[in-house]
Coordinates of C-alpha atoms and ligand atoms in Angstrom, one line a residue:
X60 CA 221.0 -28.7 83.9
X61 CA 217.7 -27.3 84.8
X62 CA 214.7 -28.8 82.5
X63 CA 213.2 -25.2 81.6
X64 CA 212.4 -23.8 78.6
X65 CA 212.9 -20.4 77.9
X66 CA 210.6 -17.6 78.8
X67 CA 207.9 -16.9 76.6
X68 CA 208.5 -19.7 75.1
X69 CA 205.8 -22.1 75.4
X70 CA 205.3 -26.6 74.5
X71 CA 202.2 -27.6 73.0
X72 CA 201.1 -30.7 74.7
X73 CA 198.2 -33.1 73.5
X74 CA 195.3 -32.9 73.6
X75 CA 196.3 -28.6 72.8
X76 CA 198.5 -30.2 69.7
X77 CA 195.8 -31.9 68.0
X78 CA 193.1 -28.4 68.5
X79 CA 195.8 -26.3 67.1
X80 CA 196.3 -29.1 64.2
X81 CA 192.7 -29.6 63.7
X82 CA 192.5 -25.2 63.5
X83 CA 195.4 -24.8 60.9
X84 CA 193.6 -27.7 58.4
X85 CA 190.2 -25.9 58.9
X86 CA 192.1 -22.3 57.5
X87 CA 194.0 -24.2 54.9
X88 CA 191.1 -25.5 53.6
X89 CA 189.1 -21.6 53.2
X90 CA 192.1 -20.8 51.8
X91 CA 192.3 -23.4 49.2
X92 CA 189.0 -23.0 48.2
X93 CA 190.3 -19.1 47.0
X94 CA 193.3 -20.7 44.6
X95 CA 195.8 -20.3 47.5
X96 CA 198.6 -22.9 47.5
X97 CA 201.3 -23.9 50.1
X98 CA 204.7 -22.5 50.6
X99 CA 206.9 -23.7 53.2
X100 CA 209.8 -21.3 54.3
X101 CA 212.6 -21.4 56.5
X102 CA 212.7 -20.3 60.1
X103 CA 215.9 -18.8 59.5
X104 CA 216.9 -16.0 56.9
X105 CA 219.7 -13.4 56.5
X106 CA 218.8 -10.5 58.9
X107 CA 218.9 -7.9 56.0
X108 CA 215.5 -10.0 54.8
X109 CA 213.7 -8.0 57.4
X110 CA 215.3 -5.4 58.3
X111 CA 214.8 -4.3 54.4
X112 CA 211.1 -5.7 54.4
X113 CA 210.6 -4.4 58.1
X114 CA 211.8 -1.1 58.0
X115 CA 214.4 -0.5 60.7
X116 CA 212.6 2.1 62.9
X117 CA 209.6 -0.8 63.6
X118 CA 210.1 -2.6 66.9
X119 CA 210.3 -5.8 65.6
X120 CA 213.5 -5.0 64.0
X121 CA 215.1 -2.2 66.5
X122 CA 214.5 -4.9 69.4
X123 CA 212.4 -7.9 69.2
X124 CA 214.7 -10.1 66.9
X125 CA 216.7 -13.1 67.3
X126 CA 219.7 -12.3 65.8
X127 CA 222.7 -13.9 65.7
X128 CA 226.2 -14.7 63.9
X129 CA 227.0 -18.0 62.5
X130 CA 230.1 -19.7 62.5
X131 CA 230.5 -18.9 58.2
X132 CA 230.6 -14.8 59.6
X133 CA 227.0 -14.2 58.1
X134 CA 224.1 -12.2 60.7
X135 CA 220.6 -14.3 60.6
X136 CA 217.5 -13.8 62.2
X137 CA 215.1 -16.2 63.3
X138 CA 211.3 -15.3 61.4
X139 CA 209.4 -12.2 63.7
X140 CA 206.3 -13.1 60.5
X141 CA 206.3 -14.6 57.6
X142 CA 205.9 -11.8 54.8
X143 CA 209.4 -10.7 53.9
X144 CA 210.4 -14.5 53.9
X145 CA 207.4 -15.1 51.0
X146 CA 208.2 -12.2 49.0
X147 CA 212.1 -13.1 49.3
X148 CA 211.0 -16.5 47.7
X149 CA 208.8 -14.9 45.5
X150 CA 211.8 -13.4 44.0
X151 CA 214.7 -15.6 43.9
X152 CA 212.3 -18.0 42.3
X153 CA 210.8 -15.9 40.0
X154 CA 207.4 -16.3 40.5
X155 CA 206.5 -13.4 38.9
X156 CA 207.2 -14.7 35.5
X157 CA 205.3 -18.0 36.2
X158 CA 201.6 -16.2 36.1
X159 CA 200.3 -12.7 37.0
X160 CA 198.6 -13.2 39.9
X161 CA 200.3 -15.6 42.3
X162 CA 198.7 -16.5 45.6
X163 CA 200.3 -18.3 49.0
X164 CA 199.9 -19.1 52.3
X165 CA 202.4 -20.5 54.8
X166 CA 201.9 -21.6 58.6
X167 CA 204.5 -22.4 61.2
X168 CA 206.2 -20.4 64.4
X169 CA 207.5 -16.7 64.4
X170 CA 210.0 -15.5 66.9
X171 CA 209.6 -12.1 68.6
X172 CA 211.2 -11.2 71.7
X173 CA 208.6 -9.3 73.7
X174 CA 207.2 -9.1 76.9
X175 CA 205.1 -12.0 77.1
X176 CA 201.7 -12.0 78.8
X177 CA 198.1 -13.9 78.0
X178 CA 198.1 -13.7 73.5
X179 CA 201.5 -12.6 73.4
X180 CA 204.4 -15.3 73.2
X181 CA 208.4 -14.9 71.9
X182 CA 207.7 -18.0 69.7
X183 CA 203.8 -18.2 68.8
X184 CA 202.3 -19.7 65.4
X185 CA 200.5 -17.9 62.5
X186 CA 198.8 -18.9 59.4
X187 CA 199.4 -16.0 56.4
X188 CA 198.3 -15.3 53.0
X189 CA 200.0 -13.0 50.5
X190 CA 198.5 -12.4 46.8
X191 CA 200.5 -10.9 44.5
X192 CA 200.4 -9.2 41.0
X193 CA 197.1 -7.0 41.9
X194 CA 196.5 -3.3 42.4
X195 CA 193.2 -3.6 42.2
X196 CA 190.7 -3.0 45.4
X197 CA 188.7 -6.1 44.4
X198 CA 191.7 -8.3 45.5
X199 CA 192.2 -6.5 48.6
X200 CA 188.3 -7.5 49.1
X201 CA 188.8 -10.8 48.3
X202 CA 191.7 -11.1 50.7
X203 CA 189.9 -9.9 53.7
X204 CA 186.8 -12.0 52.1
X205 CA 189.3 -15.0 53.0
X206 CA 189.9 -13.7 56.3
X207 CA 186.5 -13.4 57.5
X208 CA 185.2 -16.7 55.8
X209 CA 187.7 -18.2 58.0
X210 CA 186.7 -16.4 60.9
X211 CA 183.0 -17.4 60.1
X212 CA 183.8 -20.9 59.7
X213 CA 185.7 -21.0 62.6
X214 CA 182.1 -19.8 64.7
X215 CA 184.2 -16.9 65.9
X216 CA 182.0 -14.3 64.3
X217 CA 180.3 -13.0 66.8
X218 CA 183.1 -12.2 68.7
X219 CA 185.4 -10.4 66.4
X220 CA 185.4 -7.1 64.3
X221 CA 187.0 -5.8 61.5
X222 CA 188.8 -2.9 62.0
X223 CA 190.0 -0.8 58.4
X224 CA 192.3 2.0 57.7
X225 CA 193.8 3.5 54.5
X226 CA 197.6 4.9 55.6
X227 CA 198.3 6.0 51.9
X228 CA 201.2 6.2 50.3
X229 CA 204.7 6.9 51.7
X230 CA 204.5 10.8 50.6
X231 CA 201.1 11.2 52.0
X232 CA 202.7 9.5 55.6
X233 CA 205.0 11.6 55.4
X234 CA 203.3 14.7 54.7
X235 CA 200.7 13.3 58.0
X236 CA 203.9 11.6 60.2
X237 CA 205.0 16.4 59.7
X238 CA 201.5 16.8 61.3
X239 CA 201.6 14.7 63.7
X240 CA 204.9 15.8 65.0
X241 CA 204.0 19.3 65.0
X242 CA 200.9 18.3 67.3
X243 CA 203.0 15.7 69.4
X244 CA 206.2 17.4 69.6
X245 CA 204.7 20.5 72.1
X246 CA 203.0 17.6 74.6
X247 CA 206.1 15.2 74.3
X248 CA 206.7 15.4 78.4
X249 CA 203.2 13.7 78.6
X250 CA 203.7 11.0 76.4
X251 CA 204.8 7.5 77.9
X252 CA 208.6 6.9 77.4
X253 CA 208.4 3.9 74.6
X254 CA 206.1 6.9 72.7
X255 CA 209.3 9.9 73.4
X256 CA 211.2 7.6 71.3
X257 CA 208.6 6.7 68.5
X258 CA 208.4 11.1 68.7
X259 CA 211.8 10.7 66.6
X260 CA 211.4 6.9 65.2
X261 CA 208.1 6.1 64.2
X262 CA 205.7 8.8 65.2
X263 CA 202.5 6.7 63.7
X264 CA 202.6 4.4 66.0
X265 CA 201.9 6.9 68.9
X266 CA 198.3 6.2 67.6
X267 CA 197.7 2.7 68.6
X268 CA 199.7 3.1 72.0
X269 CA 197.2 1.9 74.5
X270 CA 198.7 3.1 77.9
X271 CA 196.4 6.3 79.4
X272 CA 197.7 9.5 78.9
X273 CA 199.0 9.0 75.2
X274 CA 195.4 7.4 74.6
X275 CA 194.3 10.7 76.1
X276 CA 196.2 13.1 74.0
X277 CA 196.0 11.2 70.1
X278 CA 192.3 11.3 70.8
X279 CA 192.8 15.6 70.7
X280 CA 194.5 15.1 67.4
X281 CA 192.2 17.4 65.0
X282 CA 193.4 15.8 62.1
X283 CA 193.2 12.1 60.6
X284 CA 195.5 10.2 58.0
X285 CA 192.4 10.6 55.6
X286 CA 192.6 14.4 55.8
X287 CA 196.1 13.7 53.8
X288 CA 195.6 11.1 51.3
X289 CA 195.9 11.4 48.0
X290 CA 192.8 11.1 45.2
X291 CA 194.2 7.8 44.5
X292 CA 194.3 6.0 47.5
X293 CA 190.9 7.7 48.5
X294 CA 189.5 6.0 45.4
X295 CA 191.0 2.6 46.3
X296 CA 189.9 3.2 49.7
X297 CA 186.3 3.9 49.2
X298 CA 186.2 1.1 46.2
X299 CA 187.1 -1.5 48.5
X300 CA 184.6 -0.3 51.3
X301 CA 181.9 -0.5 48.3
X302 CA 183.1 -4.2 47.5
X303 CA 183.1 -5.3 50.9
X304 CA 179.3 -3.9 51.6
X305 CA 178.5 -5.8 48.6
X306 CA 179.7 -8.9 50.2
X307 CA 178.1 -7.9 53.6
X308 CA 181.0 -7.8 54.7
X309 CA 180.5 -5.2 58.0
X310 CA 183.9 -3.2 58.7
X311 CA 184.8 -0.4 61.2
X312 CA 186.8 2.3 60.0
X313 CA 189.4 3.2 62.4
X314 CA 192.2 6.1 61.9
X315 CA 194.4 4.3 64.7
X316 CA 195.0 1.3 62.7
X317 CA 198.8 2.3 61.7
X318 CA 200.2 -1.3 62.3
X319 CA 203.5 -1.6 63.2
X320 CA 205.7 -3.0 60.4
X321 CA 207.0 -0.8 57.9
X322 CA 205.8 -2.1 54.5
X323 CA 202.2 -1.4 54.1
X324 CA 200.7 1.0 51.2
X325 CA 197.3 2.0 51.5
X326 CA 194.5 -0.8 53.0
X327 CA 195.4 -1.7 56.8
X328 CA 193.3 -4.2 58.7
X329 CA 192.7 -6.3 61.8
X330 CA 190.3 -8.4 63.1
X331 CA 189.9 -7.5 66.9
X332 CA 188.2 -8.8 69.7
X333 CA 187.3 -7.2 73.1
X334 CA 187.8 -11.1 74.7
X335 CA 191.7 -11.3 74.8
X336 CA 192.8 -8.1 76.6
X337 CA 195.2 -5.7 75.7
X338 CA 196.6 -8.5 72.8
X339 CA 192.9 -7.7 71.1
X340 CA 194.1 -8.3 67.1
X341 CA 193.6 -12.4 66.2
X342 CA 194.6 -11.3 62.5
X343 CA 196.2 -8.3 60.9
X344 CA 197.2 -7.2 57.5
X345 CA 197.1 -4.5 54.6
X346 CA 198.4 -3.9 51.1
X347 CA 202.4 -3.8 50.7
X348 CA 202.6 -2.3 46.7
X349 CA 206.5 -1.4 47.3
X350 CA 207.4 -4.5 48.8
X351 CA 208.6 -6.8 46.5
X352 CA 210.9 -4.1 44.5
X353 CA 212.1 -2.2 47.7
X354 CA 213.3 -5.9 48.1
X355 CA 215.0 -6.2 44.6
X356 CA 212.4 -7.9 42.4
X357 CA 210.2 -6.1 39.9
X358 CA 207.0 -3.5 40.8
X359 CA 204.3 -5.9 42.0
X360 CA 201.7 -4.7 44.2
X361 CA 200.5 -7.2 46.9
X362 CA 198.2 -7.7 49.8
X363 CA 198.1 -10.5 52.5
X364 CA 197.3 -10.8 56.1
X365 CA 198.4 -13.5 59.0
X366 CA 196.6 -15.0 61.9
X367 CA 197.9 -15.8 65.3
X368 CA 196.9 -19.0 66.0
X369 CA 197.3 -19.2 69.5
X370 CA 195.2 -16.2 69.7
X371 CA 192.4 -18.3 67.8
X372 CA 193.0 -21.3 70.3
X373 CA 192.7 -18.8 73.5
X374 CA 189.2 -17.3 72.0
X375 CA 187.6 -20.8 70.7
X376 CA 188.8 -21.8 74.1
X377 CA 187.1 -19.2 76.3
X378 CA 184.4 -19.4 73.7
X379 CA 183.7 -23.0 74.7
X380 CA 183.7 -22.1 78.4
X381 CA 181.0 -19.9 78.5
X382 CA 178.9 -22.0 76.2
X383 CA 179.0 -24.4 78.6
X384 CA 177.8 -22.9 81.5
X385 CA 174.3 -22.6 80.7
X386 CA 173.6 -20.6 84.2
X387 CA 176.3 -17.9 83.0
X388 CA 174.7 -16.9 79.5
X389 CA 174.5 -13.1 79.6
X390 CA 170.4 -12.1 80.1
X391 CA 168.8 -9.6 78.1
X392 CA 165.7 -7.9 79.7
X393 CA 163.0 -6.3 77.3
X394 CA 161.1 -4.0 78.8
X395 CA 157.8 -2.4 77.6
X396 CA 155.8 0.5 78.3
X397 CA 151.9 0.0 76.6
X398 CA 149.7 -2.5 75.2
X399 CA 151.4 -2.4 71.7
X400 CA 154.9 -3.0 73.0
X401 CA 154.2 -5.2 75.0
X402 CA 153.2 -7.8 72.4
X403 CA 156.4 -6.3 70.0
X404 CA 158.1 -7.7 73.0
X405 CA 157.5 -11.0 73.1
X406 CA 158.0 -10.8 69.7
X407 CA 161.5 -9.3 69.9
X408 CA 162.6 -12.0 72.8
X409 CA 161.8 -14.9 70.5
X410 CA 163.8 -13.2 67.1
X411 CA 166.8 -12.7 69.6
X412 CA 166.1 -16.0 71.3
X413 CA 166.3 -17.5 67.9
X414 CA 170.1 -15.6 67.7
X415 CA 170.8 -18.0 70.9
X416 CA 170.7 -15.1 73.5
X417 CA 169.3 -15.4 76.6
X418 CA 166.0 -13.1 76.8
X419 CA 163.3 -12.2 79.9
X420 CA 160.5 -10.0 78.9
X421 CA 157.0 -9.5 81.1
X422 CA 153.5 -10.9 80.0
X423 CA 151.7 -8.4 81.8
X424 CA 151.5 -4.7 81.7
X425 CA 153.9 -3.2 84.8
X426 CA 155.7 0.0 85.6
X427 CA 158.8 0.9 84.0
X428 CA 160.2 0.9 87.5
X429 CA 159.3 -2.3 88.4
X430 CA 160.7 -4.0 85.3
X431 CA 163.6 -2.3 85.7
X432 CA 164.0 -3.3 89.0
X433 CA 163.3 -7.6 88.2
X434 CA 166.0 -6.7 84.9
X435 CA 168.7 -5.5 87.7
X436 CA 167.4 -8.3 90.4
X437 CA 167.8 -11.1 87.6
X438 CA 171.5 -9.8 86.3
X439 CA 170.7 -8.5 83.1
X440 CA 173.6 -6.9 81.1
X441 CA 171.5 -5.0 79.0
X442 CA 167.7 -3.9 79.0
X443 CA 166.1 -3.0 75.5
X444 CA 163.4 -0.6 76.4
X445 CA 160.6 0.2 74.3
X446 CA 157.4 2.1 74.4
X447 CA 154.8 3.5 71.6
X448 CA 156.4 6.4 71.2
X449 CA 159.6 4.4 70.2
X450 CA 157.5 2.1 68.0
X451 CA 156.4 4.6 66.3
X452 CA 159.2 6.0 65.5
X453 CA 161.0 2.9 65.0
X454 CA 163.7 2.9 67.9
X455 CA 164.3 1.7 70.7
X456 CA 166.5 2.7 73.7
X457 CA 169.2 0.3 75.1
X458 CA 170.4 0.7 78.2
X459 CA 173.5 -1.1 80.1
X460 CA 172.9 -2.3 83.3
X461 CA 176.5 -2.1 84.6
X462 CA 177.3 1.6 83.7
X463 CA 173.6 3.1 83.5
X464 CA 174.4 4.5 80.1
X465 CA 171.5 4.7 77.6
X466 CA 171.1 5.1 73.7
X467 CA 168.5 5.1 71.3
X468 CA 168.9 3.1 67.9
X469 CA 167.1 2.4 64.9
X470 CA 165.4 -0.8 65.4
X471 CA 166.8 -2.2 62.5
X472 CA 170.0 -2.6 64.9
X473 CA 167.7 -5.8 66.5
X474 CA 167.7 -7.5 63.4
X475 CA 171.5 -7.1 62.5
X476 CA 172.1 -8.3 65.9
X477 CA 174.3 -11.7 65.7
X478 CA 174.6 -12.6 69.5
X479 CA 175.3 -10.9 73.0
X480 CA 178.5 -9.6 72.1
X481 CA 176.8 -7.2 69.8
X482 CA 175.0 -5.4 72.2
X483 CA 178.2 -4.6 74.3
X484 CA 179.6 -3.4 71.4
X485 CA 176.8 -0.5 71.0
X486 CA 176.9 0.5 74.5
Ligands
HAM1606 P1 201.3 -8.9 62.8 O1 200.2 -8.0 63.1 O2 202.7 -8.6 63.3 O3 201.4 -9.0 61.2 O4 200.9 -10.4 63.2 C1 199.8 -11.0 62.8 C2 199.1 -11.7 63.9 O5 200.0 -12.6 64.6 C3 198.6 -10.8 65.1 O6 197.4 -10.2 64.8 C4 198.5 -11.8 66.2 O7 197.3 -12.5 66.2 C5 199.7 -12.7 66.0 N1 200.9 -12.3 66.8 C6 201.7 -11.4 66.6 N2 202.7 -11.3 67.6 C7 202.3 -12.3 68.5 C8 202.9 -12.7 69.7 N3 204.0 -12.2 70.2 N4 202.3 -13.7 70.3 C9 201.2 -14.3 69.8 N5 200.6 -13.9 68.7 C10 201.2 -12.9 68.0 C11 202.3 -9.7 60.5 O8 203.0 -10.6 61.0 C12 202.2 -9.5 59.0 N6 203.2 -10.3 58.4 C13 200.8 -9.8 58.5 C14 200.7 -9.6 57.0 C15 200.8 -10.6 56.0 N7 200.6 -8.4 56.4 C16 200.6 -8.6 55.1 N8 200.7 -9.9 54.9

């Protein structure tokens, strides 16, 4: 026999095998410190587990499953993520009956057969948290609380966002899913072929397709899920955006958050990150209220999220990189136009400088052009421009280097500034 393993498959050697050890503590510990206790689940379940949790138009269950017969005659499937498997336990033990609000995370390796490429394996690790027992949007802020104190304490702040969506309930989907079609249907010939199918499968999911032309088109739509929610989950929506600004919590909304499994009510999330490609989500979740009874236990709204592990590793790891190359930290050029910008200059290199960025600014008073030209000659990214006329109307202009696009901002936007990554993110 050949010594291979399969494709997409992937060992975890040492040193790799303590990191990923030495990670998964780290989480468990955040989530401790919220009430959350361990439960360990098996790799292996009856097939109707997901394909009821799942929904059977998702992907996952239409074609990335291991699925197989055993020798007793009964069809398994090997874990694609760990929710239906929790809430399945949650029922045949009753857990409900134990204490309202029950909270649980659970770690180990999923199995998805997909195409693999750089962040996306067929058997890859995750980390997940499910609370049950709470409708309220306070829990759903707590939950993505968790989420991003973990991502904090993991020093991977300042290269991941959140990224929230509210896809109501399942009449307001459908009500949107009969929009969507009728805009879709007419431009179906454009649409890649994996999206011709979703046309009659799972039309939502059009919106998070990333290849070109169906990017193209879903950014004509003149309509967003919002435009069809009910007053409820408008409330629970905008409650939980007030919770997390109280937290500080900063959030994107983004109507192409749809996610792709079939159980989610309401609050969608993920936390992306421009670093890891196309695979950009390191964690993903959302509210699942139907869940647990579409499964056969009793109404018990929940909320949970999971995070791909090997997505962590990849980002701490190409995190690490560039901290260590001192000679490639990405240069920020501040350039000034008058006496009184010139000393809010220096000012504004040593408050970023403080951040950790790298920051050149002139001493002396020179042209615009000439600046300009030493921030292009010395490889700036970005150049943050400012003049009197800006100061006084508190602005600034920032301009990127690569592309030659420029934008004015408030220059309160300096302050919330947590590192380099930021300033790509504006322009
Ligand atoms: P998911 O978005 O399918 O959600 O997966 C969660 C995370 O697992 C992703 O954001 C990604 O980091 C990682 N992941 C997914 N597929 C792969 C892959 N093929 N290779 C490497 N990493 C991958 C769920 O699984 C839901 N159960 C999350 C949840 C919990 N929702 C509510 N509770």
């Amino acid at each position: 026999m050949k010594a291979a393993r399969l494709h997409g498959f992937k060992d975890i050697l040492h040193p790799e095998t303590d990191k990923l050890r030495l990670v998964e503590s780290k989480i468990k510990e955040v989530f401790e410190r919220f009430g959350f206790s361990e439960i360990i689940i098996p790799i292996l379940e009856l097939s109707e587990v997901y394909s009821t949790g799942l929904g059977n138009t998702t992907d996952i269950i239409q074609k990335e499953m291991y699925t197989f017969e055993t020798k007793g005659g009964e069809w398994v499937s090997m874990r694609p993520e760990g929710t239906a498997g929790v809430v399945r336990a949650f029922i045949e033990h009753s857990l409900y009956r134990k204490s309202p609000v029950t909270k649980l995370y659970y770690s180990g390796e999923m199995f998805r057969h997909e195409k693999p490429q750089e962040g996306r394996q067929r058997s890859f690790n995750q980390i997940g948290a499910e609370l049950f027992g709470s409708r309220d949007p306070l829990s759903d802020s707590e939950i993505i609380a968790m989420l991003w104190l973990t991502i904090t304490e993991l020093d991977l702040l300042e290269h991941v966002q959140l990224e929230l969506n509210s896809i109501g309930k399942p009449a307001e989907r459908e009500r949107y899913k009969k929009a969507l079609l009728d805009f879709l249907s007419p431009k179906k010939d454009s649409l890649c072929e994996n999206c011709r199918n979703r046309l009659s499968t799972n039309p939502l999911r059009i919106l998070d397709c990333k290849t070109g032309t169906c990017n193209e088109i879903v950014s004509h739509i003149p309509f967003l899920v919002r435009d069809y929610l009910s007053e409820q989950s408008s409330n629970h929506m905008d409650a939980l955006t007030r919770f997390l600004g109280e937290k500080s919590i900063p959030y994107r909304l983004n109507p192409r958050i749809v996610r792709g499994l079939d159980y989610y009510t309401d609050t969608v999330f993920e936390i992306t990150t421009n670093e890891l490609g196309s695979q950009n989500a390191v964690a993903a979740g959302g509210r699942y209220d139907l869940l647990v009874e579409r499964m056969g236990g009793p109404q018990t709204p929940a909320v949970g999220f999971a995070i791909g592990l090997e997505r962590v590793l990849l980002l701490l790891e190409k995190m690490r990189t560039r901290r260590n190359s001192p000679g490639k930290k990405q240069l920020v050029s501040i350039i000034h136009i008058g006496e009184v910008a010139r000393v809010q200059a220096a000012k504004m290199a040593y408050d970023l400088r403080k951040k950790g960025m790298k920051v050149e600014t002139e001493y002396e008073n020179k042209s615009l052009k000439s600046q300009m030209r030493k921030a292009n000659r010395t490889g700036a990214t970005h150049s943050i421009i400012v003049g009197e006329d800006e100061l006084r109307k508190k602005i600034f202009s920032l301009r990127n280097m690569k592309t030659g696009k420029e934008k004015s901002f408030p220059l309160e936007k300096l302050a919330g500034l947590r590192g380099h990554g930021d300033l790509r993110k504006l322009i």
